Short mmCIF file of C-alpha atoms in Angstrom, two decimals:
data_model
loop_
_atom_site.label_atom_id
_atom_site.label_comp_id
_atom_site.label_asym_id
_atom_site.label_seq_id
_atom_site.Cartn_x
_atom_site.Cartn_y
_atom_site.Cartn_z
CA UNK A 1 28.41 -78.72 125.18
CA UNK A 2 27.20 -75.38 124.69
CA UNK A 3 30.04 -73.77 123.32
CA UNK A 4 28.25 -74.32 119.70
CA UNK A 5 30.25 -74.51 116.42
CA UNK A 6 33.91 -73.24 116.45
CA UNK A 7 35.54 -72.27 113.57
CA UNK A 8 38.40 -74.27 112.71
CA UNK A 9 42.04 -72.50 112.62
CA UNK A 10 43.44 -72.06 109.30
CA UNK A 11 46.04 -74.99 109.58
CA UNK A 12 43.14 -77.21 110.38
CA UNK A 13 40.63 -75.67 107.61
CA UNK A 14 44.27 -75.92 105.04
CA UNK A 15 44.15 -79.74 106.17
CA UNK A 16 40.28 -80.53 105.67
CA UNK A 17 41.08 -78.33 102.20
CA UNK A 18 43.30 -80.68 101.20
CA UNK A 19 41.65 -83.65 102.68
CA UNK A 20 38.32 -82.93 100.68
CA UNK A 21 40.07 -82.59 97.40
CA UNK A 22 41.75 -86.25 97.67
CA UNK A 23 38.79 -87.93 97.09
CA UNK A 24 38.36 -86.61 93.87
CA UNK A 25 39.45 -90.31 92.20
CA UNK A 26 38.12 -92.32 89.79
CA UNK A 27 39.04 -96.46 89.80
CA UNK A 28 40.91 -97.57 86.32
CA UNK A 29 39.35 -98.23 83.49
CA UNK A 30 39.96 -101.91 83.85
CA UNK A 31 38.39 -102.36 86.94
CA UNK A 32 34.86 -103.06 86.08
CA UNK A 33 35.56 -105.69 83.63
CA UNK A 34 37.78 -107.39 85.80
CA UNK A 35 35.64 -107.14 88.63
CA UNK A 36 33.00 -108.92 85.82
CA UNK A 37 35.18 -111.33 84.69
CA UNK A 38 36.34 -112.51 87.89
CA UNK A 39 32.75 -113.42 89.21
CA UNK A 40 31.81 -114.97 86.06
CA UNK A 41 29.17 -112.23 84.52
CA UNK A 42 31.73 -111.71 81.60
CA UNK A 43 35.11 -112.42 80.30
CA UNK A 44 37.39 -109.78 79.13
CA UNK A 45 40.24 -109.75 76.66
CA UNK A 46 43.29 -107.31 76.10
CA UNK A 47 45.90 -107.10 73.47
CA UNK A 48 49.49 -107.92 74.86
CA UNK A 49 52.73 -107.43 73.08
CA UNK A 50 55.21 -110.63 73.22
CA UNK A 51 58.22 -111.47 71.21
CA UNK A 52 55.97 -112.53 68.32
CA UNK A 53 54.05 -110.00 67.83
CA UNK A 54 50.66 -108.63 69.97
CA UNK A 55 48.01 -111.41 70.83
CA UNK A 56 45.03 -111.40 72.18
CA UNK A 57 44.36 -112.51 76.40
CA UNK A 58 41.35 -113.36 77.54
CA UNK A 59 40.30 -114.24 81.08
CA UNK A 60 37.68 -115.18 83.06
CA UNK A 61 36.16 -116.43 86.31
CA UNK A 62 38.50 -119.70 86.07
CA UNK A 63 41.59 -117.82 85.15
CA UNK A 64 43.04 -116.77 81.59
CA UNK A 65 41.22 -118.70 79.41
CA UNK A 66 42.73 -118.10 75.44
CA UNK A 67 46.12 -116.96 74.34
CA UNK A 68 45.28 -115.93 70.31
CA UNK A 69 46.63 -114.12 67.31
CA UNK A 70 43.51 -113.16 65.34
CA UNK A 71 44.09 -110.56 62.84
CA UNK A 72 41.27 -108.01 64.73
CA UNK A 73 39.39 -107.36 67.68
CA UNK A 74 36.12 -108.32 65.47
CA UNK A 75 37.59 -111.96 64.41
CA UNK A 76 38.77 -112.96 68.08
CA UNK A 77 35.40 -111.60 69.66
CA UNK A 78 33.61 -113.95 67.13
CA UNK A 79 36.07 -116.77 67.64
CA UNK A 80 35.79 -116.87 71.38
CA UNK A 81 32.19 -116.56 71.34
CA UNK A 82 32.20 -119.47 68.97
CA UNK A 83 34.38 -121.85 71.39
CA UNK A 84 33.38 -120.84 74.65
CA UNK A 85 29.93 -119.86 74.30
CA UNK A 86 29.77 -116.64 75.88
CA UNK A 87 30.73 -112.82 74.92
CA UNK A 88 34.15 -111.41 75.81
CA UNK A 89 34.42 -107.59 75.86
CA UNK A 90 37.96 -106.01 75.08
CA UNK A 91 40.01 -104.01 78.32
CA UNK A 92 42.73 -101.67 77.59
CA UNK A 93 44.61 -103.52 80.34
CA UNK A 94 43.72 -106.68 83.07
CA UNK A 95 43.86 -105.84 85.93
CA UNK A 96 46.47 -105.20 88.03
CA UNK A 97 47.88 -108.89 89.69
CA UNK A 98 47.00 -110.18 86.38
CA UNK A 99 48.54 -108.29 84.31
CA UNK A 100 52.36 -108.41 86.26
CA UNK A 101 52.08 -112.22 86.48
CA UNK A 102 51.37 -112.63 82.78
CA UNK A 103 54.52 -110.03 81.85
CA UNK A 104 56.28 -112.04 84.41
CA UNK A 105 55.31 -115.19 82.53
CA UNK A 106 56.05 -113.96 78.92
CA UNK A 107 59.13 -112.24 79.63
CA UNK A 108 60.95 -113.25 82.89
CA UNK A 109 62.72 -116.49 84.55
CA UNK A 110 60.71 -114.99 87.60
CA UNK A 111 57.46 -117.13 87.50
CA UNK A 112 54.38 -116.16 89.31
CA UNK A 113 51.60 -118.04 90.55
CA UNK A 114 49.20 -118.06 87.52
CA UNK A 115 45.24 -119.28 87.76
CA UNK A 116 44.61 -120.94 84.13
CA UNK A 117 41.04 -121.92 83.29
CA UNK A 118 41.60 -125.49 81.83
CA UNK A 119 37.63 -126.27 82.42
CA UNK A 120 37.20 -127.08 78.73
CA UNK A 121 40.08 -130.07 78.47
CA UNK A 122 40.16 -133.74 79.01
CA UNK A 123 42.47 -135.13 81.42
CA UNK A 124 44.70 -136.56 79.50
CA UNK A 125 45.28 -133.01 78.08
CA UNK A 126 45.17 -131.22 81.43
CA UNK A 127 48.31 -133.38 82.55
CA UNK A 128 50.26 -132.73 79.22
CA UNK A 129 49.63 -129.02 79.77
CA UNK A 130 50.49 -129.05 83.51
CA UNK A 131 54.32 -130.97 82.65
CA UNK A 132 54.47 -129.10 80.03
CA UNK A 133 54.59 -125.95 82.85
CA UNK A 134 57.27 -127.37 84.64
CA UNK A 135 59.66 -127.28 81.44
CA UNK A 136 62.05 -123.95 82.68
CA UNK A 137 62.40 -120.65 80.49
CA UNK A 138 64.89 -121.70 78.00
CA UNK A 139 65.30 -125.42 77.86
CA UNK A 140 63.14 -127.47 75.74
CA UNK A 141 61.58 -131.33 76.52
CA UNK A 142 60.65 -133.88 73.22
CA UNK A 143 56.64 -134.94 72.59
CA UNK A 144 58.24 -138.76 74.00
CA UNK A 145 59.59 -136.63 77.24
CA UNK A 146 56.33 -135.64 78.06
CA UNK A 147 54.49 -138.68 77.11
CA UNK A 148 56.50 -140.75 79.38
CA UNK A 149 56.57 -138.20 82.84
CA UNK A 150 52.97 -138.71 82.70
CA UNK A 151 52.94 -142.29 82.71
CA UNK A 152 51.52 -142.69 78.97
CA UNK A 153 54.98 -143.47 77.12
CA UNK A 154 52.65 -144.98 74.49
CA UNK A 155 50.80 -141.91 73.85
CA UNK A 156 53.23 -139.62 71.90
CA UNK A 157 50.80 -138.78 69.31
CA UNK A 158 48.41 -138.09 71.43
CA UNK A 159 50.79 -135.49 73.41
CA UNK A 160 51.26 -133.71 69.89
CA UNK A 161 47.55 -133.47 69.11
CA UNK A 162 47.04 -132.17 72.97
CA UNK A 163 50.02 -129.73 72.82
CA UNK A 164 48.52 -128.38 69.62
CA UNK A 165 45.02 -127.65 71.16
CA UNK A 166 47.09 -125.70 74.23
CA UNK A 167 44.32 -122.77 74.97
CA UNK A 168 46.78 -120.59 76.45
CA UNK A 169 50.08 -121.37 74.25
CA UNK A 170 52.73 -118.84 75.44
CA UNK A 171 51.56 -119.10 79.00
CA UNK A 172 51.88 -122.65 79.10
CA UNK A 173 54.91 -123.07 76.89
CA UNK A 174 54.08 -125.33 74.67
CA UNK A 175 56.73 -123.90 72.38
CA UNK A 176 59.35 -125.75 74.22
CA UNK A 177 58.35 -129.25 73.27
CA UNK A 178 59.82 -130.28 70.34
CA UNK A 179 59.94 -133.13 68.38
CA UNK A 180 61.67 -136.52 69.63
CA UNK A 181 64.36 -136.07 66.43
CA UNK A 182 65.09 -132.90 68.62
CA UNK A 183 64.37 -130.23 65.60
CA UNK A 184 61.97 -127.62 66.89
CA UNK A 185 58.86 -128.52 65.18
CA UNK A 186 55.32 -127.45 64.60
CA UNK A 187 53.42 -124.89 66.48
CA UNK A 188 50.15 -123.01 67.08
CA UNK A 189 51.73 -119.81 65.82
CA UNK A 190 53.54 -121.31 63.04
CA UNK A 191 56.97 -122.59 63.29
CA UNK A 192 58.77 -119.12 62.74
CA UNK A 193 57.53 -118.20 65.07
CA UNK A 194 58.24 -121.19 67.81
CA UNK A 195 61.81 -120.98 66.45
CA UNK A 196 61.64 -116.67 67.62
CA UNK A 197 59.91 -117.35 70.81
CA UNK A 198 62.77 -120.28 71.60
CA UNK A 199 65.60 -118.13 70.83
CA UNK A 200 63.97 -114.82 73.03
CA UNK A 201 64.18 -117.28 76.01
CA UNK A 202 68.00 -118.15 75.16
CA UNK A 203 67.34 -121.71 74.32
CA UNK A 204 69.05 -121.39 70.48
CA UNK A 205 66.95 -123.07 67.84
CA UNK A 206 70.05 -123.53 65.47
CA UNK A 207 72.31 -125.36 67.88
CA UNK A 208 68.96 -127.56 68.39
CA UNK A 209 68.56 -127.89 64.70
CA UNK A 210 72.07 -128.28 64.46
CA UNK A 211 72.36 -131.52 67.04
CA UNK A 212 69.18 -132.93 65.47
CA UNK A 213 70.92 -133.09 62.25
CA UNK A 214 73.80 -134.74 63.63
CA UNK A 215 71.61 -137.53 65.10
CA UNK A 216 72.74 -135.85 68.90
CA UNK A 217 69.85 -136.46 71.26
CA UNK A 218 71.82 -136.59 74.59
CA UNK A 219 75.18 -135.19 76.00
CA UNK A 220 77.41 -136.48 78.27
CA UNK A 221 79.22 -134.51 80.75
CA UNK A 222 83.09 -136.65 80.74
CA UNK A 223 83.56 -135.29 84.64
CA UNK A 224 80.75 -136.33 86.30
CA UNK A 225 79.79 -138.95 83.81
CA UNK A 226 75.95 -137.55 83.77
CA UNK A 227 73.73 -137.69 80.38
CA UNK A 228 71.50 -135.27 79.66
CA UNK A 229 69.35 -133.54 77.16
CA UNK A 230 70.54 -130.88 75.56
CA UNK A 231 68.89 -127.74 77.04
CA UNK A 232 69.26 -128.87 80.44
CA UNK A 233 70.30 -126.17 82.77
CA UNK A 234 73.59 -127.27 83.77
CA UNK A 235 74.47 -128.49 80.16
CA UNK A 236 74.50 -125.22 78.84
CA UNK A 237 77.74 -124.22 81.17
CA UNK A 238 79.43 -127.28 80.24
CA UNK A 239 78.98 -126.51 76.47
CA UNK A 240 81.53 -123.88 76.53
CA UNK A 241 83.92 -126.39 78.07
CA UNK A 242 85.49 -129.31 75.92
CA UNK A 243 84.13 -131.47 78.42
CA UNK A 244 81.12 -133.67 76.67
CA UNK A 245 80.47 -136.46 74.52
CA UNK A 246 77.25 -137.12 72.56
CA UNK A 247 75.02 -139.72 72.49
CA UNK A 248 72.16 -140.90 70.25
CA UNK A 249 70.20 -142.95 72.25
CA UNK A 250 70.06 -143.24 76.49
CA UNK A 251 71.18 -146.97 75.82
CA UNK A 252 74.17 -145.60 74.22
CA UNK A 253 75.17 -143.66 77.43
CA UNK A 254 74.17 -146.23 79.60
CA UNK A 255 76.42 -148.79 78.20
CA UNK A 256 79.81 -146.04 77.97
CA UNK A 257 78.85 -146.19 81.77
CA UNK A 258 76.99 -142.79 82.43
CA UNK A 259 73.98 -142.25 84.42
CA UNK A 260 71.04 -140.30 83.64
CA UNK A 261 70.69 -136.33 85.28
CA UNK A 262 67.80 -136.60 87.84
CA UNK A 263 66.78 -132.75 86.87
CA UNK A 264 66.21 -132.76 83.12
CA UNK A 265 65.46 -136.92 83.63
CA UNK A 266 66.81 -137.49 79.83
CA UNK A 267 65.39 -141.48 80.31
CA UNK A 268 63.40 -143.22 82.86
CA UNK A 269 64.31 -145.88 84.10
CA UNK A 270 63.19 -149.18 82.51
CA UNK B 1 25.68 -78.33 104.83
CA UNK B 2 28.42 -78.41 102.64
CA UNK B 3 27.78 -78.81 98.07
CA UNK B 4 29.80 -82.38 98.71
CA UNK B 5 26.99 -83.98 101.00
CA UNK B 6 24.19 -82.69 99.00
CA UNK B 7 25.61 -84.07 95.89
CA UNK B 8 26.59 -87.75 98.01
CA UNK B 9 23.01 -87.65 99.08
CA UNK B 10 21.38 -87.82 96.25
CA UNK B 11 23.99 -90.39 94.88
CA UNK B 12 22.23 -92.46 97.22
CA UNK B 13 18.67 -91.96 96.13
CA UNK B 14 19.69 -93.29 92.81
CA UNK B 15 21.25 -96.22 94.47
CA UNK B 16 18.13 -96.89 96.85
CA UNK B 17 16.79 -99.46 94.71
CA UNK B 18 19.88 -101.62 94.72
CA UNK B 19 18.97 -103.99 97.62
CA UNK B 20 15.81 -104.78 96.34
CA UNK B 21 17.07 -105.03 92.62
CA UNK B 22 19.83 -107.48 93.71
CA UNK B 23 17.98 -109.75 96.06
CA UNK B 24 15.50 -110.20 92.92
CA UNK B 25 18.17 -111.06 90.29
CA UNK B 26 22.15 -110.31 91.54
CA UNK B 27 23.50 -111.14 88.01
CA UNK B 28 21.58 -108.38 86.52
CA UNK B 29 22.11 -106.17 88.82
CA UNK B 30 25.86 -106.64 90.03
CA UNK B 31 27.34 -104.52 87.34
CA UNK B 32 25.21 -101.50 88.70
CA UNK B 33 26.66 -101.83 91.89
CA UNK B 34 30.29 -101.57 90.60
CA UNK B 35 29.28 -98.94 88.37
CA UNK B 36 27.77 -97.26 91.92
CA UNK B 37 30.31 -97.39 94.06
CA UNK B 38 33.83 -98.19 92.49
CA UNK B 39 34.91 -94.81 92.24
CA UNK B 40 34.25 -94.34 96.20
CA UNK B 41 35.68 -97.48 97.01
CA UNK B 42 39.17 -97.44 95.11
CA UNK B 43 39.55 -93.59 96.51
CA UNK B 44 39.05 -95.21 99.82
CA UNK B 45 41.49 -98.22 99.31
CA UNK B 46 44.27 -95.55 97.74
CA UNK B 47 43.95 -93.25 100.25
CA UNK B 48 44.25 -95.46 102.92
CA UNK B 49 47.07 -97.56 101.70
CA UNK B 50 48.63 -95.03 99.51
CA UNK B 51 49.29 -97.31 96.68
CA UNK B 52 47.23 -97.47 93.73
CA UNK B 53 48.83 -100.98 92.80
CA UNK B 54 47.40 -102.09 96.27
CA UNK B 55 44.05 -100.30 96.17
CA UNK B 56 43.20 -101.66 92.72
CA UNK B 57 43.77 -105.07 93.85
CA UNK B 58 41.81 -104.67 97.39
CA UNK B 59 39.31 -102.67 95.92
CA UNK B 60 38.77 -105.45 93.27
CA UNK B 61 38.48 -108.64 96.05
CA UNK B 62 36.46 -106.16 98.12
CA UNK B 63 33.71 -106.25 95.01
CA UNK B 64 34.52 -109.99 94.31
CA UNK B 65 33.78 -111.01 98.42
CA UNK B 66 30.89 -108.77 98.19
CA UNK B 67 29.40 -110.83 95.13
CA UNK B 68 30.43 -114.01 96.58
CA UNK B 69 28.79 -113.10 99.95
CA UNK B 70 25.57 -111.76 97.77
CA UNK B 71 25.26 -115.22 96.29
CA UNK B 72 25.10 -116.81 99.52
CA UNK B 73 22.69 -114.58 101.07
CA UNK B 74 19.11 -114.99 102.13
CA UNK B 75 16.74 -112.69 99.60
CA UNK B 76 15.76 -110.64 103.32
CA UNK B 77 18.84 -110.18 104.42
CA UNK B 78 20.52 -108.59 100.83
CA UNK B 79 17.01 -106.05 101.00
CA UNK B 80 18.07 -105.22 104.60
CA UNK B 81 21.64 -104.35 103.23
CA UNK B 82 23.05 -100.91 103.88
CA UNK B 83 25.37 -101.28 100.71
CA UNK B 84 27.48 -98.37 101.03
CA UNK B 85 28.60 -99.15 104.89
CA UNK B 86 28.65 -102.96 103.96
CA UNK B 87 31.03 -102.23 101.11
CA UNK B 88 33.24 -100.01 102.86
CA UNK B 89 33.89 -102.27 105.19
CA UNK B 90 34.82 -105.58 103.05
CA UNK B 91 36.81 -102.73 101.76
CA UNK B 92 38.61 -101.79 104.67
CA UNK B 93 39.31 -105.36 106.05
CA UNK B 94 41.01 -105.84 103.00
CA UNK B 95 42.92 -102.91 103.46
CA UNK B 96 43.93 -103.77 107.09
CA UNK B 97 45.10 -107.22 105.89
CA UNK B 98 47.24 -105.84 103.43
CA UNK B 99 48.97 -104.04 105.84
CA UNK B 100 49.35 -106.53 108.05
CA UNK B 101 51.53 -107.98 105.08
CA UNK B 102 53.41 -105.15 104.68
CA UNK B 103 53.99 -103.05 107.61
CA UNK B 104 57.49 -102.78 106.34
CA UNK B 105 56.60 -100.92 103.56
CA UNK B 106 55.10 -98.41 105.38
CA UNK B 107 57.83 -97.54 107.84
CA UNK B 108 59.88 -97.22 105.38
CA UNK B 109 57.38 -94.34 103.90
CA UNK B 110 57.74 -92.75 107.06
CA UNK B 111 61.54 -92.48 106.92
CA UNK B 112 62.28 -90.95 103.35
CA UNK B 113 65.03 -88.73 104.01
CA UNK B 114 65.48 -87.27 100.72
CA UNK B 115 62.11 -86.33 100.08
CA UNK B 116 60.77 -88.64 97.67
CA UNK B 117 57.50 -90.55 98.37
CA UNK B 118 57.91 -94.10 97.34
CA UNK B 119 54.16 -93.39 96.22
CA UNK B 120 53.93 -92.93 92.56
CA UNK B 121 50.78 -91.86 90.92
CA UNK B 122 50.08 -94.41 87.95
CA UNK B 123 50.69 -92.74 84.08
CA UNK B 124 47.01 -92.05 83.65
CA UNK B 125 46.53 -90.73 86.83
CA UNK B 126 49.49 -88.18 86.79
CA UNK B 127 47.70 -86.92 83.33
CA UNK B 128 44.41 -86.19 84.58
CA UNK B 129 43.86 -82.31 85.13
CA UNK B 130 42.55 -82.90 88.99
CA UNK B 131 45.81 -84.42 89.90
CA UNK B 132 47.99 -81.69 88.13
CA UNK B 133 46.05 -78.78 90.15
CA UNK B 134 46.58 -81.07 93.09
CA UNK B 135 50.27 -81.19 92.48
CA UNK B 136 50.14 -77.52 91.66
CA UNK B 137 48.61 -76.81 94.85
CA UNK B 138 51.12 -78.66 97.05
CA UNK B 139 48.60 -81.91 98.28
CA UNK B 140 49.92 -84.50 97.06
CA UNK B 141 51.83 -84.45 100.20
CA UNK B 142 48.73 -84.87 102.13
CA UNK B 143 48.32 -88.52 100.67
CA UNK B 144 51.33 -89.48 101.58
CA UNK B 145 50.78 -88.23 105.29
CA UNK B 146 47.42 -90.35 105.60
CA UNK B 147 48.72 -93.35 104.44
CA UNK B 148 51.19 -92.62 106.94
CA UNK B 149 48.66 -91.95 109.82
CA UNK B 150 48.77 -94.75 112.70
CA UNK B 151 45.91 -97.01 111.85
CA UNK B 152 43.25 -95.75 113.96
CA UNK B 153 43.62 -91.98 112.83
CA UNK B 154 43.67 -93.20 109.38
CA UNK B 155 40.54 -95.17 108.58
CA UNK B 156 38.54 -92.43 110.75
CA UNK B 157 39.53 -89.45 108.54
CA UNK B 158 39.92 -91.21 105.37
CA UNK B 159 36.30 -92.33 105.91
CA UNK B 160 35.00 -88.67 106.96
CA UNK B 161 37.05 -86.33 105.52
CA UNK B 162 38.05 -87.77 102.33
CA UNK B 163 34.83 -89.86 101.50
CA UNK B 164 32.96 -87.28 103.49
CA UNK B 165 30.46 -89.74 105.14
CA UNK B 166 28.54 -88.33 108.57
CA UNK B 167 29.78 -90.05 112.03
CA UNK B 168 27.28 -92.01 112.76
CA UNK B 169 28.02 -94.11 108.89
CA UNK B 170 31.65 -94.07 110.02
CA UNK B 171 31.07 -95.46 113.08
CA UNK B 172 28.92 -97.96 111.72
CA UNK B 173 31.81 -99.38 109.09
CA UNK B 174 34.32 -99.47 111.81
CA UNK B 175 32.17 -100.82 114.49
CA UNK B 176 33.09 -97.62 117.48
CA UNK B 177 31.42 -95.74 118.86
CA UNK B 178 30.51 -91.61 117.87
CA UNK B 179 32.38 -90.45 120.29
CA UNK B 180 35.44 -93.01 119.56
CA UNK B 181 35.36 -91.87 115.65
CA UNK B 182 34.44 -87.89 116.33
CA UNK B 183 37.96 -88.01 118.82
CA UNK B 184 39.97 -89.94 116.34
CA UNK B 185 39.55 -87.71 113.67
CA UNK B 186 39.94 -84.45 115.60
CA UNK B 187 43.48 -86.70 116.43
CA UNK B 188 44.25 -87.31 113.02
CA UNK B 189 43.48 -83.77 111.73
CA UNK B 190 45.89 -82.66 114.55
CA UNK B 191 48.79 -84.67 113.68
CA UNK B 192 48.34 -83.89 110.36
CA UNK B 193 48.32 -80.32 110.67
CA UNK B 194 51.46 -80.53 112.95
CA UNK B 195 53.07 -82.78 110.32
CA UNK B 196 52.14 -80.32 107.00
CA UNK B 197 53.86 -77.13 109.73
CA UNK B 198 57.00 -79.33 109.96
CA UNK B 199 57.23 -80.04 106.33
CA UNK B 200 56.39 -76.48 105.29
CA UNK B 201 59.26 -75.83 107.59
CA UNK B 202 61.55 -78.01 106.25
CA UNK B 203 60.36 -77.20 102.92
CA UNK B 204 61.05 -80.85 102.06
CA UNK B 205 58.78 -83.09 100.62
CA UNK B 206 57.90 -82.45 96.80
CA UNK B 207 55.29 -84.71 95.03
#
């Protein structure tokens, strides 16, 4: 080769121009914390709007560890140091799979795949949490409903006192167990606040409140002679038809010769 | 030599430490290594795939593999690293992966009749002055043309032309040889100099 350097044309020397000045970037802002948290050198938390009002996320190498309302940076910084042992430093965003799965969470029916770190409960709690995930956007499941898919009818109570202790309440809904009376309840956030969250995701507090009341713990579709609870998916069509009877208790419907829907399973069979 | 591989080089001699520093204590030391060489390595993942959603995500497992792989790693073997090829190219498997996944997505790219790049820069990045004089000056196009690039043409002159590394580093992250790379780019600069006549032509794609 001894034709030495050539200069390059113009339309090449415009194309290495503008190839030079595209690698002028800088990464996000949240990419070195999340980078951190995800190998375990340091959580990170960011401040996320929801129907009640911002909280505060934090997340980790195991997944998104807290779900909190602390009234400043300062208190939950000192709170999560306090519970977890280690120093969280604040993001202005997660980053970027993160942060569409936990909008998809909080405001969608459109559920993705979310990693949870659930390193700090017992079992026991671990399988309330993970039924309480499986209750859809919208309908709502008693303490005793939980107690018994997990194969601890006794443990009611204990459901309750787990359910209260949810790290991550709003990403694992804990706001849509309520009590076996069927009124809404207690909750982490107060019980405004469950009451707002429930009626965001179109499951309506006061016709809940309003059944409870009335003693109403099941309904009964009079076609396909099916029992259900009252948020169940295909209930809430039916509603708008005169074309259900109420029950108080599963023995009721059993004996006026309905069956019990296998999707919202209203009773197990004893 | 050009300002941009004086200033690169001497990137490096701040960085030629690393190795050592991480085979002695990798916790300590891991956050300096982001701090190195995220910049280069999301500009690499965006450029390639054109997304920033995409790049921040690759760009992110790329440092996450690389810790993971650092953890596993004989002391010798991390102070025998060449970080900045060894990065680039978790990077870039990551990359190729992705597309894998989504070759649809990038046809499609290709085939925007009305002129409008399904490429969006994010908020922040559409407000920072660098990307308004690039918009100004008519590039932005050009990103959209490499992501576009067949495969080949596009790591090579993402890798020397963009991230401005010599031949013989490029050939070392894809694993070709010189003369492959050096022929591949002049290819890629080609077709995109023939694509950037048509569009000036056209006068059709706007950023």
């Amino acid at each position: 080769m001894s034709e030495g350097y050539r200069a390059p044309t113009a339309g090449t020397q415009r194309v290495l121009d503008g190839l030079h000045s595209r690698g002028n970037v800088r990464a996000p802002s949240s990419f070195l914390p999340g980078v951190l948290a995800r190998v375990g050198l340091q959580d990170a938390y960011w401040q996320q709007g929801t129907p009640i009002g911002p909280v505060y996320v934090a997340y980790g190498e195991g997944g998104v560890s807290a779900v909190r309302q602390t009234s400043s940076p300062a208190h939950f910084e000192e709170w999560y140091r306090a519970r977890f042992g280690r120093p969280v430093t604040q993001v202005a965003r997660p980053p970027r799979p993160l942060a569409d799965v936990v909008e998809q969470r909080l405001g969608s029916d459109a559920q993705g795949e979310i990693e949870i770190d659930l390193r700090g409960v017992t079992a026991f709690q671990r399988a309330v949490l993970q039924k309480t995930m499986e209750i859809p956007r919208g309908e709502v499941r008693p303490y005793g409903w939980i107690a018994r898919e997990i194969g601890r009818p006794g443990a009611v109570r204990a459901v309750g006192t787990a359910l209260n202790h949810n790290p991550v309440p709003l990403l694992i809904p804990c706001h849509r167990v309520v009590q076996t009376n069927g009124r809404v309840g207690e909750y982490a956030f107060g019980s405004a606040a469950k009451r707002a969250v429930l009626e965001a995701e179109g499951a309506s507090p006061d016709l809940l409140e309003n059944l409870a009341r009335r003693g109403v713990r099941y309904l009964g579709d009079t076609e396909d002679h099916t029992f259900c609870l009252p948020t169940c998916a295909g209930m809430h069509r039916r509603l708008a038809e005169p074309r259900f009877v109420t029950f108080r208790t599963p023995q009721q419907a059993v004996s006026a010769g309905y069956r019990a829907c296998d999707v919202c399973r209203p009773a197990l069979a004893s | 030599m050009s300002a941009e591989r004086r200033v690169i080089e001497q990137f490096d001699e701040t960085t030629a430490d690393l190795p050592r520093a991480l085979a002695l204590d990798l916790d300590a030391h891991f956050e300096r290594l982001v701090r190195c060489y995220q910049d280069r390595i999301y500009a690499f993942c965006l450029r390639y795939t054109g997304s920033p959603e995409d790049a921040e995500e690759i760009a992110q497992d790329a440092f996450v593999s690389a810790y993971r792989a650092l953890r596993a790693y004989p002391t010798d073997r991390i102070r025998a690293l060449a970080l900045r090829p060894w990065l680039y190219q978790i990077a870039l498997n990551g990359c190729r992966n992705r597309a894998r996944g989504k070759h649809v997505r990038l046809v499609q790219m290709q085939g925007d009749e009305d002129g409008h790049s399904e490429i969006e820069p994010e908020a922040d990045e559409r407000e920072r002055p660098d990307m308004v004089l690039e918009r100004y000056e008519g590039t932005r196009e050009m990103g959209v043309l490499v992501a576009t690039l067949p495969e080949r043409y596009r790591a090579a002159i993402v890798l020397r032309h963009i991230d401005g590394m010599g031949y013989a580093e490029v050939a070392a992250v894809l694993g070709e040889p010189v003369g492959t790379v050096k022929s591949n780019v002049h290819r890629g600069v080609q077709m995109l100099r023939e694509a950037m006549d048509r569009t000036a032509n056209e006068g059709s794609i706007q950023g």
